[in-house]
């Protein structure tokens, strides 16, 4: 199998973290800048986005949620998503974290537009407020606090370190002090260290 990824992409990091957590072998990780529009990627993902996992028979899996569900089901007995007993509240919690990842990446895109003189104060503020509201909610409701590793924790940790990497000015720890303590422990996992963007 071949994984098209970038080490700066938080979605890719969720996938790479799960590959390591589940000790999956046989995946060739190919560093890819999606903005280069490389043919290898465009041929299998018309969206031109990463992560994209190409299976051994050539068929592609995207987006990150589909890849994560595939890996968990094939190699993790479905434990990360907890598919044995359906948990709609947990699914919704996952949606919240995915939505925050989308806001964080959209905020980065707004930053990049600055070079073109096109950054929108309205959208910048909206993405920032969604991030701070969402993290405060997760912090206050204790949604991250499960003793077993969950897919929500994987994506949350990738989100929080992405905020440190790209959006330090947000100072998310001020609205989510319990998450800050949780991350200081979680960030020591070998899979976190191995996938940290340089
Ligand atoms: N919903 C997608 C997922 O969960 O995989 C989002 C993936 C995504 O937006 N990836 C970014 C990308 O490939 C990198 S962080 N951007 C290129 C583009 O938007 O054209």
Short mmCIF file of C-alpha atoms and ligand atoms in Angstrom, two decimals:
data_model
loop_
_atom_site.label_atom_id
_atom_site.label_comp_id
_atom_site.label_asym_id
_atom_site.label_seq_id
_atom_site.Cartn_x
_atom_site.Cartn_y
_atom_site.Cartn_z
CA UNK A 1 0.00 0.00 0.00
CA UNK A 2 1.06 3.58 -0.57
CA UNK A 3 0.11 6.59 1.56
CA UNK A 4 0.34 10.03 0.01
CA UNK A 5 0.86 12.45 2.90
CA UNK A 6 2.51 15.61 4.07
CA UNK A 7 4.02 15.89 7.53
CA UNK A 8 2.44 19.33 8.02
CA UNK A 9 -1.07 18.00 7.31
CA UNK A 10 -2.99 17.20 10.51
CA UNK A 11 -5.32 14.83 8.61
CA UNK A 12 -2.30 12.90 7.34
CA UNK A 13 -0.86 12.83 10.82
CA UNK A 14 -4.00 11.15 12.24
CA UNK A 15 -3.53 8.37 9.66
CA UNK A 16 0.21 8.02 10.27
CA UNK A 17 -0.33 7.92 14.02
CA UNK A 18 -2.85 5.09 13.68
CA UNK A 19 -0.50 3.17 11.35
CA UNK A 20 2.12 3.29 14.10
CA UNK A 21 -0.26 2.66 16.97
CA UNK A 22 -1.57 -0.47 15.25
CA UNK A 23 1.95 -1.50 14.16
CA UNK A 24 0.80 -1.83 10.55
CA UNK A 25 3.59 -2.72 8.15
CA UNK A 26 3.75 -2.67 4.36
CA UNK A 27 2.63 0.93 3.82
CA UNK A 28 5.02 3.02 1.77
CA UNK A 29 4.64 6.63 2.95
CA UNK A 30 5.21 9.09 0.11
CA UNK A 31 5.72 12.71 1.13
CA UNK A 32 3.54 14.79 -1.19
CA UNK A 33 2.78 18.49 -1.44
CA UNK A 34 -0.79 18.49 -2.79
CA UNK A 35 -0.31 22.01 -4.16
CA UNK A 36 2.25 20.61 -6.62
CA UNK A 37 -0.63 18.79 -8.42
CA UNK A 38 1.53 15.70 -8.94
CA UNK A 39 0.03 13.28 -11.44
CA UNK A 40 0.41 10.28 -9.12
CA UNK A 41 -1.97 11.88 -6.65
CA UNK A 42 -4.38 13.46 -9.15
CA UNK A 43 -4.80 10.12 -10.93
CA UNK A 44 -6.18 8.49 -7.80
CA UNK A 45 -7.78 11.44 -6.01
CA UNK A 46 -9.44 13.96 -8.32
CA UNK A 47 -9.76 16.29 -5.33
CA UNK A 48 -5.94 16.51 -5.27
CA UNK A 49 -5.95 16.23 -1.49
CA UNK A 50 -3.95 14.27 1.00
CA UNK A 51 -4.03 11.93 2.78
CA UNK A 52 -4.83 9.32 0.17
CA UNK A 53 -4.14 5.60 0.67
CA UNK A 54 -3.62 3.48 -2.42
CA UNK A 55 -4.42 -0.16 -1.73
CA UNK A 56 -2.36 -3.00 -3.19
CA UNK A 57 -4.89 -3.52 -5.99
CA UNK A 58 -4.46 0.15 -6.97
CA UNK A 59 -7.74 1.45 -5.62
CA UNK A 60 -7.60 4.66 -3.62
CA UNK A 61 -9.12 5.44 -0.25
CA UNK A 62 -9.83 9.01 0.84
CA UNK A 63 -10.58 11.13 2.83
CA UNK A 64 -8.84 10.69 6.20
CA UNK A 65 -11.97 9.39 7.92
CA UNK A 66 -12.44 6.62 5.36
CA UNK A 67 -8.76 5.65 5.65
CA UNK A 68 -8.93 5.64 9.44
CA UNK A 69 -12.07 3.50 9.46
CA UNK A 70 -10.46 1.09 7.00
CA UNK A 71 -7.26 0.74 9.05
CA UNK A 72 -9.19 0.31 12.29
CA UNK A 73 -11.47 -2.29 10.78
CA UNK A 74 -8.73 -4.27 8.96
CA UNK A 75 -5.95 -4.04 11.53
CA UNK A 76 -7.46 -2.82 14.82
CA UNK A 77 -10.60 -4.93 15.33
CA UNK A 78 -12.63 -1.74 15.20
CA UNK A 79 -11.53 -0.74 18.69
CA UNK A 80 -10.51 2.83 17.87
CA UNK A 81 -13.95 3.66 16.51
CA UNK A 82 -15.66 1.32 18.95
CA UNK A 83 -17.82 -0.22 16.24
CA UNK A 84 -19.00 -3.07 18.45
CA UNK A 85 -21.61 -0.94 20.18
CA UNK A 86 -22.81 2.00 18.17
CA UNK A 87 -22.27 5.26 19.99
CA UNK A 88 -23.99 8.17 18.24
CA UNK A 89 -22.78 10.70 20.81
CA UNK A 90 -19.20 9.49 20.26
CA UNK A 91 -19.71 9.87 16.46
CA UNK A 92 -20.85 13.41 17.02
CA UNK A 93 -17.83 14.08 19.20
CA UNK A 94 -15.68 12.81 16.31
CA UNK A 95 -17.54 15.21 13.96
CA UNK A 96 -16.78 18.09 16.30
CA UNK A 97 -13.05 17.34 16.24
CA UNK A 98 -13.06 16.85 12.44
CA UNK A 99 -14.88 20.19 12.11
CA UNK A 100 -12.21 21.84 14.25
CA UNK A 101 -9.50 20.33 12.04
CA UNK A 102 -11.32 21.84 9.04
CA UNK A 103 -11.44 25.24 10.78
CA UNK A 104 -7.72 25.06 11.65
CA UNK A 105 -6.75 24.21 8.05
CA UNK A 106 -9.12 26.86 6.65
CA UNK A 107 -7.52 29.38 8.99
CA UNK A 108 -4.13 28.41 7.58
CA UNK A 109 -5.48 28.95 4.07
CA UNK A 110 -6.61 32.43 5.13
CA UNK A 111 -3.06 33.09 6.39
CA UNK A 112 -1.64 31.99 3.03
CA UNK A 113 -4.02 34.34 1.20
CA UNK A 114 -2.35 37.23 2.97
CA UNK A 115 0.49 36.97 0.47
CA UNK A 116 -2.07 37.79 -2.22
CA UNK A 117 -3.48 40.61 -0.08
CA UNK A 118 -6.77 38.75 0.22
CA UNK A 119 -7.04 37.64 3.83
CA UNK A 120 -10.58 38.02 5.12
CA UNK A 121 -10.89 39.35 8.68
CA UNK A 122 -14.46 38.01 8.77
CA UNK A 123 -13.52 34.39 7.96
CA UNK A 124 -10.33 34.52 10.03
CA UNK A 125 -12.35 35.58 13.06
CA UNK A 126 -15.05 33.00 12.37
CA UNK A 127 -12.58 30.09 12.16
CA UNK A 128 -10.74 31.30 15.27
CA UNK A 129 -13.95 31.60 17.27
CA UNK A 130 -15.14 28.13 16.20
CA UNK A 131 -11.80 26.68 17.33
CA UNK A 132 -11.87 28.40 20.69
CA UNK A 133 -15.55 27.55 21.30
CA UNK A 134 -15.05 23.92 20.30
CA UNK A 135 -11.95 23.43 22.44
CA UNK A 136 -13.59 25.10 25.44
CA UNK A 137 -16.54 22.72 25.00
CA UNK A 138 -14.31 19.63 24.80
CA UNK A 139 -12.33 20.86 27.80
CA UNK A 140 -15.38 21.49 29.96
CA UNK A 141 -17.26 18.32 29.04
CA UNK A 142 -14.22 16.05 29.49
CA UNK A 143 -14.84 14.47 26.07
CA UNK A 144 -11.17 13.51 25.65
CA UNK A 145 -10.91 11.65 28.91
CA UNK A 146 -11.17 7.98 28.07
CA UNK A 147 -8.71 5.50 29.57
CA UNK A 148 -8.44 3.64 26.25
CA UNK A 149 -7.08 5.19 23.08
CA UNK A 150 -9.93 6.38 20.87
CA UNK A 151 -10.01 7.87 17.38
CA UNK A 152 -11.27 11.08 18.97
CA UNK A 153 -8.10 11.32 21.05
CA UNK A 154 -5.88 10.62 18.03
CA UNK A 155 -7.48 13.43 16.00
CA UNK A 156 -7.68 15.81 18.95
CA UNK A 157 -3.96 15.44 19.70
CA UNK A 158 -3.12 16.04 16.02
CA UNK A 159 -5.37 19.11 16.05
CA UNK A 160 -3.83 20.59 19.20
CA UNK A 161 -0.26 20.13 18.01
CA UNK A 162 -1.25 21.56 14.61
CA UNK A 163 -2.53 24.66 16.42
CA UNK A 164 0.85 24.96 18.17
CA UNK A 165 2.59 24.46 14.82
CA UNK A 166 0.58 26.92 12.72
CA UNK A 167 -1.58 29.06 15.04
CA UNK A 168 0.37 29.76 18.22
CA UNK A 169 -1.29 33.18 18.37
CA UNK A 170 -4.58 31.49 19.28
CA UNK A 171 -3.20 30.52 22.71
CA UNK A 172 -5.69 27.66 22.94
CA UNK A 173 -4.38 26.54 26.34
CA UNK A 174 -6.03 29.60 27.91
CA UNK A 175 -9.51 28.28 27.04
CA UNK A 176 -8.71 24.58 27.48
CA UNK A 177 -6.42 24.09 30.49
CA UNK A 178 -7.51 20.48 31.11
CA UNK A 179 -6.72 19.61 27.48
CA UNK A 180 -3.30 21.22 27.91
CA UNK A 181 -2.57 18.84 30.79
CA UNK A 182 -3.96 15.89 28.84
CA UNK A 183 -1.78 16.74 25.81
CA UNK A 184 1.37 17.07 27.91
CA UNK A 185 0.96 13.37 28.68
CA UNK A 186 -0.34 12.19 25.30
CA UNK A 187 2.39 13.98 23.33
CA UNK A 188 4.96 11.60 24.81
CA UNK A 189 3.55 8.59 22.94
CA UNK A 190 6.17 7.22 20.52
CA UNK A 191 3.69 7.49 17.64
CA UNK A 192 3.21 11.19 18.40
CA UNK A 193 6.95 11.79 18.48
CA UNK A 194 7.51 9.86 15.25
CA UNK A 195 4.93 11.88 13.32
CA UNK A 196 5.60 15.40 14.65
CA UNK A 197 6.10 17.93 11.81
CA UNK A 198 9.61 19.29 11.63
N1 LIG B 1 -11.53 16.15 4.47
C1 LIG B 1 -10.21 15.84 4.03
C2 LIG B 1 -9.62 14.72 4.90
O1 LIG B 1 -10.13 14.52 6.03
O2 LIG B 1 -8.72 14.00 4.46
C3 LIG B 1 -9.36 17.08 4.07
C4 LIG B 1 -7.97 16.85 3.49
C5 LIG B 1 -7.26 18.16 3.21
O3 LIG B 1 -7.87 19.24 3.10
N2 LIG B 1 -5.94 18.06 3.07
C6 LIG B 1 -5.17 19.23 2.74
C7 LIG B 1 -4.96 19.27 1.25
O4 LIG B 1 -4.68 18.25 0.66
C8 LIG B 1 -3.81 19.19 3.43
S1 LIG B 1 -3.98 19.46 5.16
N3 LIG B 1 -5.12 20.45 0.65
C9 LIG B 1 -4.95 20.64 -0.74
C10 LIG B 1 -6.13 21.31 -1.37
O5 LIG B 1 -7.06 21.72 -0.62
O6 LIG B 1 -6.17 21.42 -2.58
#
